[in-house]
Structure formats: structure tokens, C-alpha cells
mmCIF file of C-alpha atoms in Angstrom:
data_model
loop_
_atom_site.group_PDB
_atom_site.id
_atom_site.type_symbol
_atom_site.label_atom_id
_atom_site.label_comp_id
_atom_site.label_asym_id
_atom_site.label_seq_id
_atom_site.Cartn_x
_atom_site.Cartn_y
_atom_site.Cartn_z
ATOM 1 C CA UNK A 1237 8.151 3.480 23.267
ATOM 2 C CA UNK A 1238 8.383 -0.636 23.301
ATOM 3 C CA UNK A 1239 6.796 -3.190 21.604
ATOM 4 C CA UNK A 1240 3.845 -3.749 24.320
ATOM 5 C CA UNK A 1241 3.397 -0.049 24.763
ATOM 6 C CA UNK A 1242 3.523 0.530 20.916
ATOM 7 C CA UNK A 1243 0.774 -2.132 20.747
ATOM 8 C CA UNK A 1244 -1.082 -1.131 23.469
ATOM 9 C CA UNK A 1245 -1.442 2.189 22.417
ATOM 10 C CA UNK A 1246 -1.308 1.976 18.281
ATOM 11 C CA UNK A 1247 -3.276 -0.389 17.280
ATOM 12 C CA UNK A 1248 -7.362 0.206 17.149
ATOM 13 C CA UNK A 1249 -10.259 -1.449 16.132
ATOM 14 C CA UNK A 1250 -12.085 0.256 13.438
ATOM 15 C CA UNK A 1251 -14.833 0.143 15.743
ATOM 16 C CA UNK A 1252 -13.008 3.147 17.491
ATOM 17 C CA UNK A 1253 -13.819 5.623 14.550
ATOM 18 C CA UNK A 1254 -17.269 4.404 13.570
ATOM 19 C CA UNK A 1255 -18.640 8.124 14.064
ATOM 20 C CA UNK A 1256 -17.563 9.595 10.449
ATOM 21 C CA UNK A 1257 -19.178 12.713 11.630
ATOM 22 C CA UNK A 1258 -16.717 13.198 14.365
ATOM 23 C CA UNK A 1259 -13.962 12.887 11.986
ATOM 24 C CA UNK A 1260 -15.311 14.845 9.497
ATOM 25 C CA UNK A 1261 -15.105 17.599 12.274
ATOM 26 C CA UNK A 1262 -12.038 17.058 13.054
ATOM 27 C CA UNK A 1263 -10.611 17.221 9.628
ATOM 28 C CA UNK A 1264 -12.405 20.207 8.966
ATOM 29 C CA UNK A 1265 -10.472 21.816 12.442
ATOM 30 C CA UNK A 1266 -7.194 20.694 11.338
ATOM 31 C CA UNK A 1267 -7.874 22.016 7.715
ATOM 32 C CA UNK A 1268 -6.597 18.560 5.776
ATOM 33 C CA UNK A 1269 -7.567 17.101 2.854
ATOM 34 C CA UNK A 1270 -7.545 13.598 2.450
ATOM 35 C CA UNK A 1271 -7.437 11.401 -0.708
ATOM 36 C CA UNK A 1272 -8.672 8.311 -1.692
ATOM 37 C CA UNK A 1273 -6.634 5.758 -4.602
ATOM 38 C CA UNK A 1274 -7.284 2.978 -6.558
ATOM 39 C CA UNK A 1275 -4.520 1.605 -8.080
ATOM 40 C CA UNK A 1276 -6.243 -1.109 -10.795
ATOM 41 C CA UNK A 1277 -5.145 -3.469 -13.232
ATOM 42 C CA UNK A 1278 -8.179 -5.370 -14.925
ATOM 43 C CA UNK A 1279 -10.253 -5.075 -12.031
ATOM 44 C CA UNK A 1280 -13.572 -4.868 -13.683
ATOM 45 C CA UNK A 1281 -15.338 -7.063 -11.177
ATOM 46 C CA UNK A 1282 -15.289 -5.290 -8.384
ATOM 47 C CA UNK A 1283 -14.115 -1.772 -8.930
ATOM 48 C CA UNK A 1284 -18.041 -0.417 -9.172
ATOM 49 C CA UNK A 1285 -18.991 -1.997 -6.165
ATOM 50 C CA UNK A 1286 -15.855 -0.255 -4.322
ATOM 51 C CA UNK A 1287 -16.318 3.092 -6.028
ATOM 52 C CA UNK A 1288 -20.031 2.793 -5.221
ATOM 53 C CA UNK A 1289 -19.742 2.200 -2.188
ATOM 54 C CA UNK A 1290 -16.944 4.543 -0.636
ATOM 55 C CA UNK A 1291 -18.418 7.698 -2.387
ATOM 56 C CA UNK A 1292 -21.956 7.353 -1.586
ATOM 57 C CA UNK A 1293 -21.085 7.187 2.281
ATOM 58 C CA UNK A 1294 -17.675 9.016 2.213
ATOM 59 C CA UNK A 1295 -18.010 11.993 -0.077
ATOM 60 C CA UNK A 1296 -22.026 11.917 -0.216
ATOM 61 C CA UNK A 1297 -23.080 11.592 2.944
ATOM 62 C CA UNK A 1298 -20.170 12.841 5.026
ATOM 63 C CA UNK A 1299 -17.686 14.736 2.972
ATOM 64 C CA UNK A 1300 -14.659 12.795 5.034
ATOM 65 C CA UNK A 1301 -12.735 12.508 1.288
ATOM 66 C CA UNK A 1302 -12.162 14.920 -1.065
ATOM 67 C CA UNK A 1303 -11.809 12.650 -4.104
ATOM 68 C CA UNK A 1304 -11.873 9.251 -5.441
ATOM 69 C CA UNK A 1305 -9.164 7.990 -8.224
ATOM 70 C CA UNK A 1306 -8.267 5.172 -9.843
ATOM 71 C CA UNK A 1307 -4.824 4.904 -11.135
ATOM 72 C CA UNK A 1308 -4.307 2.257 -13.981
ATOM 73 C CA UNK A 1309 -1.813 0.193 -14.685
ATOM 74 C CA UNK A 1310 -3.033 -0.295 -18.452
ATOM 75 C CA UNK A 1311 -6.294 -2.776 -17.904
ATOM 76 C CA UNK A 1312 -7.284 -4.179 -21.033
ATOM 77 C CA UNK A 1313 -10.853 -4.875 -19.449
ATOM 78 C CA UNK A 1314 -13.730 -2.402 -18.471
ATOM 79 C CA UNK A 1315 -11.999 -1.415 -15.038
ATOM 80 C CA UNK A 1316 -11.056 2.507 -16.341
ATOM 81 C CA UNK A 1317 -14.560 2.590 -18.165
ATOM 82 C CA UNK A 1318 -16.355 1.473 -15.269
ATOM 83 C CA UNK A 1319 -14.779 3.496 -12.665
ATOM 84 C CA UNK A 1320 -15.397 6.277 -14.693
ATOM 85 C CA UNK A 1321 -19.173 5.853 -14.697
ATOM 86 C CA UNK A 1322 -19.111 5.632 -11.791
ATOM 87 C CA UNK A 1323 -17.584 8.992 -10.762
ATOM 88 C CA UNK A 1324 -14.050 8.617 -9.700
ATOM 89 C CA UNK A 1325 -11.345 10.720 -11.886
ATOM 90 C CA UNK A 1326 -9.246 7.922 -13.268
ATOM 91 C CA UNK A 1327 -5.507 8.026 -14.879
ATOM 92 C CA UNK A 1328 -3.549 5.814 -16.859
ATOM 93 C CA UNK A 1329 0.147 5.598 -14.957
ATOM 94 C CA UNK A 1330 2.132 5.690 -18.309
ATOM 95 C CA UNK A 1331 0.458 8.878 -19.377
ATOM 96 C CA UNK A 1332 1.354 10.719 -16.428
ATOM 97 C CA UNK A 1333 5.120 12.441 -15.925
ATOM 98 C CA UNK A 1334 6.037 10.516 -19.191
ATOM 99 C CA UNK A 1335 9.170 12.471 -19.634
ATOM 100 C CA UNK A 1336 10.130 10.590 -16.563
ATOM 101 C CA UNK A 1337 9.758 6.856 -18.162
ATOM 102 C CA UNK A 1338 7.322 4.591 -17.806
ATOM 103 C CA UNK A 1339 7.434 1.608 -15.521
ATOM 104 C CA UNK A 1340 4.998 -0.594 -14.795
ATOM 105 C CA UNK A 1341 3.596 -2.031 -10.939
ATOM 106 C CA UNK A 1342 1.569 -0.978 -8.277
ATOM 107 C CA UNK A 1343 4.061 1.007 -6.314
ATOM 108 C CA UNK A 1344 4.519 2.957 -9.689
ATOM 109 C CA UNK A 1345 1.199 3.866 -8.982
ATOM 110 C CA UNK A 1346 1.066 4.811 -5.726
ATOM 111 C CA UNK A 1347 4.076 7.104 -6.797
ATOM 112 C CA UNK A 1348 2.056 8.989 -9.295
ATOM 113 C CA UNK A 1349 -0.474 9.523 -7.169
ATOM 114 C CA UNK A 1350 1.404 11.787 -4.841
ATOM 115 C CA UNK A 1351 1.475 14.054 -8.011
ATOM 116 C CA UNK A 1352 -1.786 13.443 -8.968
ATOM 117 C CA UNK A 1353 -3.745 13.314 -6.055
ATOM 118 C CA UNK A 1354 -4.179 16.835 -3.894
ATOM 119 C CA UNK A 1355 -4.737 15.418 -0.446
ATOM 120 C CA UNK A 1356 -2.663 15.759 2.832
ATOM 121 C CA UNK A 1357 -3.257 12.265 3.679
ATOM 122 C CA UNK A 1358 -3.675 9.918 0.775
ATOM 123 C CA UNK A 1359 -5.388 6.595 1.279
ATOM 124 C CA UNK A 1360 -4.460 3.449 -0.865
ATOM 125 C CA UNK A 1361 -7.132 0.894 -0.888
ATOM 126 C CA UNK A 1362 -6.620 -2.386 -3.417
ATOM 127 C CA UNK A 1363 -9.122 -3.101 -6.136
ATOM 128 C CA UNK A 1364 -10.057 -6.541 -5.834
ATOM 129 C CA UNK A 1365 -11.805 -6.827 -2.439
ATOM 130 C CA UNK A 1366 -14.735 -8.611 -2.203
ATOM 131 C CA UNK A 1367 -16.732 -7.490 1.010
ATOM 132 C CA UNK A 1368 -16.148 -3.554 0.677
ATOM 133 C CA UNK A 1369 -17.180 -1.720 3.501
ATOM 134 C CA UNK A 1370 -16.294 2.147 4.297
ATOM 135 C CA UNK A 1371 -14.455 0.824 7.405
ATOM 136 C CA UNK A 1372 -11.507 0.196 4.725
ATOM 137 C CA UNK A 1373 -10.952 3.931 4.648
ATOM 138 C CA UNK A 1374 -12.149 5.320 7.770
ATOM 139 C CA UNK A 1375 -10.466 2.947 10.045
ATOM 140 C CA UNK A 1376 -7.590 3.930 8.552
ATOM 141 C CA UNK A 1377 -7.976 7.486 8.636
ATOM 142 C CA UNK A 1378 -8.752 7.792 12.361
ATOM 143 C CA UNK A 1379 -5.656 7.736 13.859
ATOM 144 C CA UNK A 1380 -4.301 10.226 11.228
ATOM 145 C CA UNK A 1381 -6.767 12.645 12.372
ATOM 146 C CA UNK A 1382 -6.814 11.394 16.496
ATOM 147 C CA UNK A 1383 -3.033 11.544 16.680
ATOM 148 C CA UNK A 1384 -0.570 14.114 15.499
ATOM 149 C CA UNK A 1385 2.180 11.999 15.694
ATOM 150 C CA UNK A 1386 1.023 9.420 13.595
ATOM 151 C CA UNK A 1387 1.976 9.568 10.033
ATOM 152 C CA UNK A 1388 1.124 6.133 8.490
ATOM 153 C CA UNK A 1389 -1.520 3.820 9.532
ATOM 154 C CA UNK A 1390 -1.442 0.198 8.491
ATOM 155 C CA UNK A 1391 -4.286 -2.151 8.148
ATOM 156 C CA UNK A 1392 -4.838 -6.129 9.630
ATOM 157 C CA UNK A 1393 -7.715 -8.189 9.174
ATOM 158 C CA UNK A 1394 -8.516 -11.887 8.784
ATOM 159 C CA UNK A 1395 -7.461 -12.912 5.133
ATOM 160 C CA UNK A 1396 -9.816 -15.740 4.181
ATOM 161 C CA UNK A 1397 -8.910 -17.704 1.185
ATOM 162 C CA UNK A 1398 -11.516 -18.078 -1.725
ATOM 163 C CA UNK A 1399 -10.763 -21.818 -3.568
ATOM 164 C CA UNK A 1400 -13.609 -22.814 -5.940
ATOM 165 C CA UNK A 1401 -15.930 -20.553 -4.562
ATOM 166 C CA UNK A 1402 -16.090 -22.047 -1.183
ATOM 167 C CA UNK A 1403 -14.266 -19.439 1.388
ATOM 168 C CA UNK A 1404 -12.064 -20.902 4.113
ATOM 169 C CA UNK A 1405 -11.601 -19.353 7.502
ATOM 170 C CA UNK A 1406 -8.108 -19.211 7.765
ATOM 171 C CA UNK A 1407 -4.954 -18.485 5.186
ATOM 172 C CA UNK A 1408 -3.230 -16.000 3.755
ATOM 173 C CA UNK A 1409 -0.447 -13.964 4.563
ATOM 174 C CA UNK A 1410 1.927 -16.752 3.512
ATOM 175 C CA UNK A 1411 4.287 -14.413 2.191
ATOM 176 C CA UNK A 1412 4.576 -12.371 5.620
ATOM 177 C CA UNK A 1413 4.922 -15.329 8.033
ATOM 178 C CA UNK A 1414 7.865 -16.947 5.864
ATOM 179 C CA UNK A 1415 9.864 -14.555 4.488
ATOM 180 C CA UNK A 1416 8.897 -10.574 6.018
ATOM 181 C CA UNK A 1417 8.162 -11.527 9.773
ATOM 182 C CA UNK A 1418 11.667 -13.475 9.974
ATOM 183 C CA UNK A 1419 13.711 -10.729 7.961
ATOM 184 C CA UNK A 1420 12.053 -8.177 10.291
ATOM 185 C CA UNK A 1421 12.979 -10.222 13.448
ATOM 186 C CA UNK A 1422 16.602 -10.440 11.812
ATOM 187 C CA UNK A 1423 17.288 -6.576 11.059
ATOM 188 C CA UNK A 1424 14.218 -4.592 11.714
ATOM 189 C CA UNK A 1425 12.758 -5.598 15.039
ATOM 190 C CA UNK A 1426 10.396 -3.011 15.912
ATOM 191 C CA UNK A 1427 8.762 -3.598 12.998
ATOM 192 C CA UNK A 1428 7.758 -7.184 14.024
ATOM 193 C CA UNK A 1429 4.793 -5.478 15.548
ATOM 194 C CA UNK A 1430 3.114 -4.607 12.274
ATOM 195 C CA UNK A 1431 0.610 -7.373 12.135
ATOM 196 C CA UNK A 1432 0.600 -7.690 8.275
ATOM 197 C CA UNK A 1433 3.118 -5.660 6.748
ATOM 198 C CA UNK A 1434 1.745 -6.538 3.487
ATOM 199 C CA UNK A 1435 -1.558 -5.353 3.665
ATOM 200 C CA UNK A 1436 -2.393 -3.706 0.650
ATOM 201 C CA UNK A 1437 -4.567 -1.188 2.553
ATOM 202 C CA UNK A 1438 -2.413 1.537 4.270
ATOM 203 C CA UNK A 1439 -2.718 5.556 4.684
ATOM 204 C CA UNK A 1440 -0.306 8.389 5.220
ATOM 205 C CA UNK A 1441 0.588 12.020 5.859
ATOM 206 C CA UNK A 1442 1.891 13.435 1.741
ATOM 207 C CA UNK A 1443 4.929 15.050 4.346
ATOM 208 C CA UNK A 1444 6.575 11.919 4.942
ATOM 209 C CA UNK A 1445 5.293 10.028 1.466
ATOM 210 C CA UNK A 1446 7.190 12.549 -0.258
ATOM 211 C CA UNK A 1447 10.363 12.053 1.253
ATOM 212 C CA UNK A 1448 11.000 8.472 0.790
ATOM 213 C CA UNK A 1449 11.725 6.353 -2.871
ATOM 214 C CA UNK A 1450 8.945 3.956 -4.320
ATOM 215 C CA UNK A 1451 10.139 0.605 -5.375
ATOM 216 C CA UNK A 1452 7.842 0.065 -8.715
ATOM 217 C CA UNK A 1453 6.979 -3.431 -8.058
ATOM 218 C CA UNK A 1454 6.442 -6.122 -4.862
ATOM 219 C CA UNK A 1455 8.668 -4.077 -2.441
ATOM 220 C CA UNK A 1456 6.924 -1.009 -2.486
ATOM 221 C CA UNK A 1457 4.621 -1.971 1.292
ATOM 222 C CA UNK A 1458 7.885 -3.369 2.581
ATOM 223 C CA UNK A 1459 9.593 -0.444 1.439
ATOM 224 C CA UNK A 1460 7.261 1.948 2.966
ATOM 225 C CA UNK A 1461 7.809 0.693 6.583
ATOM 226 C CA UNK A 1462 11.582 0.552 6.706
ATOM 227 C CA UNK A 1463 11.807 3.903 5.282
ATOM 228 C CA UNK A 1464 9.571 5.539 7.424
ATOM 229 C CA UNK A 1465 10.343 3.805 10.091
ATOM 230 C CA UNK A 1466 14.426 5.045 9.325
ATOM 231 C CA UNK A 1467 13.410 8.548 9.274
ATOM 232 C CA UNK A 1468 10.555 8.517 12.177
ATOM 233 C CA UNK A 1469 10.698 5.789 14.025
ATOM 234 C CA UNK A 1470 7.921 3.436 15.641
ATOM 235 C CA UNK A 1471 5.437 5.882 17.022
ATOM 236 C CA UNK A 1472 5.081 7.313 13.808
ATOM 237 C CA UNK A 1473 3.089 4.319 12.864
ATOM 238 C CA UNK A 1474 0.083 3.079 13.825
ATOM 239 C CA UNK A 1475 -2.253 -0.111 12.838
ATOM 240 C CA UNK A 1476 -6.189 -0.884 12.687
ATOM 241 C CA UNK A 1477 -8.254 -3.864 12.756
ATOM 242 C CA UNK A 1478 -10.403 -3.969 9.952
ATOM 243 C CA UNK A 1479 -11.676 -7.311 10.697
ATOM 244 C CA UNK A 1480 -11.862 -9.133 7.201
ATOM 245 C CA UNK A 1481 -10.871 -8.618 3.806
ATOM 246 C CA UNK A 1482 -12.283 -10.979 1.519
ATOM 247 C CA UNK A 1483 -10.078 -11.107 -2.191
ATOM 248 C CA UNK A 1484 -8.692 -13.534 -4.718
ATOM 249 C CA UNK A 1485 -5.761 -15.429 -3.745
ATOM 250 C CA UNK A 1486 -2.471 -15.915 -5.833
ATOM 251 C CA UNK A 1487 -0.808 -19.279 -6.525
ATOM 252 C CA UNK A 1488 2.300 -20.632 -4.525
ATOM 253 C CA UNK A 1489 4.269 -19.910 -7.516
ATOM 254 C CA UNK A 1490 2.733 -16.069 -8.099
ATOM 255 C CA UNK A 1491 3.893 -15.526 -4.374
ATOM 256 C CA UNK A 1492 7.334 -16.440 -5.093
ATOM 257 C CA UNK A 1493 8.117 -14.301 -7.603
ATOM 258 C CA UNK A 1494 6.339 -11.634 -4.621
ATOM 259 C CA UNK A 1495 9.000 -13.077 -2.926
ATOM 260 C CA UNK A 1496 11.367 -12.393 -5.020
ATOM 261 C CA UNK A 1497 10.948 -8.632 -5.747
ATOM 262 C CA UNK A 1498 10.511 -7.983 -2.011
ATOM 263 C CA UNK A 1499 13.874 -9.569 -0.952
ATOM 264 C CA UNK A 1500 15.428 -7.314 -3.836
ATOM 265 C CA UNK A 1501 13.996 -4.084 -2.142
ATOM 266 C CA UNK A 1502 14.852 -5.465 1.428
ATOM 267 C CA UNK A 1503 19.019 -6.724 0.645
ATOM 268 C CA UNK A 1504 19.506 -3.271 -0.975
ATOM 269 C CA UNK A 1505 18.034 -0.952 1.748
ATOM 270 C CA UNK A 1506 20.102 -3.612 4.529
ATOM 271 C CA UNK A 1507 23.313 -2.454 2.447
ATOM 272 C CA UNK A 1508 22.279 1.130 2.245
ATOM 273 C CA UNK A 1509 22.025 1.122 6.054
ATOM 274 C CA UNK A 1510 25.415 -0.994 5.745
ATOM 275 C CA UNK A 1511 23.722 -3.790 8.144
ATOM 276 C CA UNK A 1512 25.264 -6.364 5.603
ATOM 277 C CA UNK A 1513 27.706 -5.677 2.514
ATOM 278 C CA UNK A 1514 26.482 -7.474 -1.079
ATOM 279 C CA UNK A 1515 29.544 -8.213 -2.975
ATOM 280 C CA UNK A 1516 28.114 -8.305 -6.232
ATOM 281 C CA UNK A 1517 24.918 -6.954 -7.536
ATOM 282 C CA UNK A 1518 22.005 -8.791 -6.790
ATOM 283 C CA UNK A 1519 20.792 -10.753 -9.874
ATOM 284 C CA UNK A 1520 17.438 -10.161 -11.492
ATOM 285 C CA UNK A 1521 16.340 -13.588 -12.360
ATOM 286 C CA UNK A 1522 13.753 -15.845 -10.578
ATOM 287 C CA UNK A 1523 13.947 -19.739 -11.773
ATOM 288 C CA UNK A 1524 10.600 -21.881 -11.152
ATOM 289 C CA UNK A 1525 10.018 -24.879 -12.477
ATOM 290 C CA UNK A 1526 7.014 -27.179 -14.098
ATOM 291 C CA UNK A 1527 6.296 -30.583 -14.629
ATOM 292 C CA UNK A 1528 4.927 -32.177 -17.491
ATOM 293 C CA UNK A 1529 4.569 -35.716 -18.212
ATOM 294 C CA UNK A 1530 7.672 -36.775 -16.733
ATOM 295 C CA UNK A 1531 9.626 -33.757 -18.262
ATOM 296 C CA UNK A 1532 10.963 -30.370 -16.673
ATOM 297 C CA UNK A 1533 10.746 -27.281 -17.443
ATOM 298 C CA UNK A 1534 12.754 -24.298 -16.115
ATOM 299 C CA UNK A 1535 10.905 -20.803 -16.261
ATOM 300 C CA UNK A 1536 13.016 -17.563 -15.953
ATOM 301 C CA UNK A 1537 11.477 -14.564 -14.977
ATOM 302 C CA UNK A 1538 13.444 -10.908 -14.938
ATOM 303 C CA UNK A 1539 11.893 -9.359 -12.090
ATOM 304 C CA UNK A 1540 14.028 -6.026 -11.223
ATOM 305 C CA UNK A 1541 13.065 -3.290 -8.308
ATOM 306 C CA UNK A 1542 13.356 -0.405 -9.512
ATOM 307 C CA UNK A 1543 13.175 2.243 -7.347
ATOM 308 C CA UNK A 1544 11.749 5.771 -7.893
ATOM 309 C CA UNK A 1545 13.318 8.654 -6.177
ATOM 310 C CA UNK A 1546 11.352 10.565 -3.520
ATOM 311 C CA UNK A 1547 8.613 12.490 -5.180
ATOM 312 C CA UNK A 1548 10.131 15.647 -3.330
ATOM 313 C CA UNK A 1549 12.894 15.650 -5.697
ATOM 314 C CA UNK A 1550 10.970 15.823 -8.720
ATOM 315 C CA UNK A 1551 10.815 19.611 -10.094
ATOM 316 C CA UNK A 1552 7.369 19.308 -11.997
ATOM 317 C CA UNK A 1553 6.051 18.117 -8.061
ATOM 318 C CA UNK A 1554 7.902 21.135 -6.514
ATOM 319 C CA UNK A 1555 5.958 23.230 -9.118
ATOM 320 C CA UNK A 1556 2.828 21.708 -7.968
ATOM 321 C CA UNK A 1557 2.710 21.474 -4.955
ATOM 322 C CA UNK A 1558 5.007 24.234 -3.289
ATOM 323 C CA UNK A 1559 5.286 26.677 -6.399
ATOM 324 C CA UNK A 1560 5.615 29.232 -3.687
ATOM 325 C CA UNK A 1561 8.774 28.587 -2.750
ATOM 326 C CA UNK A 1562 10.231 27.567 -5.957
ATOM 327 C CA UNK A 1563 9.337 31.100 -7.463
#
């Protein structure tokens, strides 16, 4: 499959699965569950409105998800309180396979939730959006449930940027354009026709999930794609037009250190693949700089990817999940 046919064929409007009874059906006939996280860090603001929102139409009205969780990074505001009122089972990441270490980032949530979660298809939806509609879940699910072949659906939208309250009609995705599109179009190609790689709202199949290692930190969306894409190839992947996603946006200097992580996660898997050969180990240390009347100051900040193995490999999962086979 090329580019045009990939595109032609694999990416959808979210439009194109607006009956949730019809999927609802067809999860039933396929006998899936599907699962819905969360991951949070002081995200008190809008966490109600999301869990609101996706249960009363998703589990409520049409049972298209079987559960609702938020997994915590260690919020020090209301979020875990809040989005326990408001019915979703919420864990704190550190508390969960502690004998394995504790590591804080979103991907180390995502991680967990293959253990906690019991779905066959997991959804990840971010925290922090703004205009929360149920399209952020079943446009993704769709093409899970249309397409056998598709294992991991990617979201795209129009990112509007929010500055003092007064929302502008184009931005965002400054950290795809100048430093994931070109690496892609430098060593991963095919994967040029993800429209925003680093969409924060993505869902897959727990068979290939499993098999592939989560990057703690920035890298873990990156991550995602070139490992799946390693072990499946394009067709595995699909995309869907969820037309806007209102959210917060980070500072030039926030995005860097994005940057920064993601490059990390990117150099090691082109040396794994032995595209390129590093000939020391990458360093760990991002230098920015501020200004101050006239005077500089240099800011260091350690920012390592660490990388957890492939859920499959860990024995208390096995137990879980295929305890069957393990006896």
C-alpha cells in the first residue's frame, strides 16, 4: 500500500462513525472490550467536564466503553478527587507494580494502564482539552471496530492556540513540523503520512500495545509509531479527523525540552535498527538560557528516556492477563 492509497483509504472523518449504536453492535459481534484512560497530572479544570461527558453518552447511553480511568501522575490539586466523584476508577502510577520502580511521565502511564485497564482496545485521551466532545473516543474507535487490520488509530484536528484568553485560528504542532515531520522524511518515510504524530489522542489493539517498550517521558507517541510501524507496517495504522481540539499551549522553551526527550527516543531506536551508529552515549542534559537585566543565565535540565520493556514481558501481566497459559 502507498502513501496516496494509505491516505485514501485510512484516514476518516469522525463524521464516518457518528452512529454509536452501530458500533456498539459491532463490538458486541466481535466480543471486544474497549477501554477508556486518562492519564492526569493537576488537571482539575477540566477533568469533570471530560469524565462527564464521555460516560454519560459512552457508557450511559450506549455502552460503547467498558470503563473510564484516570491514571495519575501524583496531582497535588483536586484532579484524583474530582474524577473520582465523578465515577471513573482512578490510580496513582507510583502505587501500581511498585516492585518495578517508579518513574514518572505520561508514557509511564499509558504503560500501567495496559495492566490496569481490562480492555482489548484501550483508548488514551489527554486531560486538558477544552471543547470535549464524544467524537474524541468514538472517532477513534471506528476503524478499530470497521477494519480488522487496523491496530492503532491516530487522531488530527485543528490545534488552535489559547493566548490571554483570546483563541487564534491557527498554531500548534510546532514541535511536529520542525523536528518529527523532517526526521520522519529522513528515516521513516511512510510515516510522513501521519498528520500529527503527536497527537495526544490515539487508540489501539492491547495485542500489539503489549509487544512494544514505553519510553516514560516525551517519546512515548513517537515511540508508538516507529515500533508499530517496525513490527506491522503502514496498513496497520489508520488516522481520523476530529476536527478541533481546543487545550493550553506550552512555551517555546517547554517544547524544547519536548524536543529534547523525543530526539533521545528517536537516535536510539535509528541505532537499534542500525540506520546510523552513535559513538558515544547520548547525553542527558538540555541547556536553555534566560536573560535578565543584561545578565545570562544557563539552565540545565536532566531529561533521560527511559524506556519500559514491553508489558508482555512482565510476569505479574502474564498472570493477569493470560494466567491460562502460564499455569
Amino acid at each position: 500500500m502507498n502513501l496516496q492509497q494509505w491516505l485514501a483509504e485510512r484516514t476518516f472523518h469522525h463524521s464516518n462513525f457518528w452512529d454509536i449504536k452501530w458500533l456498539v453492535e459491532q463490538k458486541e459481534r466481535q466480543g471486544v472490550t474497549i477501554s477508556l484512560c486518562l492519564p492526569t497530572l493537576n488537571e482539575e479544570k477540566t477533568i469533570g467536564k471530560e469524565i462527564v461527558i464521555l460516560k454519560a453518552e459512552l457508557m450511559d447511553r450506549y455502552p460503547l466503553i467498558d470503563e473510564i480511568a484516570v491514571i495519575d501522575s501524583g496531582s497535588t490539586d483536586r484532579t484524583c478527587e474530582i474524577a473520582c466523584a465523578f465515577g471513573a476508577d482512578v490510580y496513582v502510577a507510583s502505587e501500581v507494580l511498585p516492585e518495578l520502580g517508579v518513574q514518572r511521565g505520561k508514557g509511564e502511564n499509558l504503560w500501567k494502564a495496559l495492566y490496569l485497564l481490562k480492555g482489548d482496545i484501550l483508548v488514551f485521551v489527554d486531560a486538558d482539552i477544552g471543547n470535549i466532545h464524544p467524537r474524541f473516543v468514538y472517532g477513534l474507535v471506528g476503524p478499530l471496530l470497521q477494519i480488522p487490520e487496523v491496530h492503532y488509530v491516530k487522531a488530527f484536528y485543528d490545534r488552535p492556540i489559547v493566548y490571554s484568553n483570546v483563541l487564534r485560528p491557527t498554531g500548534g504542532g510546532r514541535v511536529t513540523e520542525i523536528l518529527i515531520r523532517p526526521l520522519f522524511s529522513l528515516f521513516y518515510p511512510e510515516l510522513t503520512a501521519i498528520l500529527q504524530p503527536l497527537s495526544g489522542e490515539y487508540a489501539g489493539r492491547r495485542s500489539i500495545l503489549e509487544k512494544i517498550p514505553f519510553p516514560v517521558g516525551y517519546g512515548v507517541e513517537t515511540a508508538m509509531l516507529i515500533d508499530i510501524h517496525q513490527k506491522l507496517g503502514l496498513t496497520a495504522f489508520a488516522q481520523t479527523d476530529l476536527d478541533q481540539r481546543v487545550h493550553r499551549n506550552q512555551e517555546t522553551t517547554a517544547l524544547g525540552r519536548m524536543a529534547f526527550g523525543i530526539l533521545q527516543t528517536v537516535m536510539n531506536r535509528l541505532e537499534r535498527e542500525q540506520k546510523l551508529r552513535l559513538l558515544q552515549e547520548l547525553p542527558t542534559i538540555m541547556r536553555q538560557f534566560e536573560a535578565s537585566d543584561g545578565t545570562y543565565r544557563q539552565l540545565e535540565f536532566d531529561i533521560r528516556e527511559v524506556e519500559r520493556p514491553p508489558m508482555i514481558e512482565i510476569e505479574a501481566y502474564r498472570a493477569k492477563f493470560y494466567s491460562a497459559s502460564v499455569s
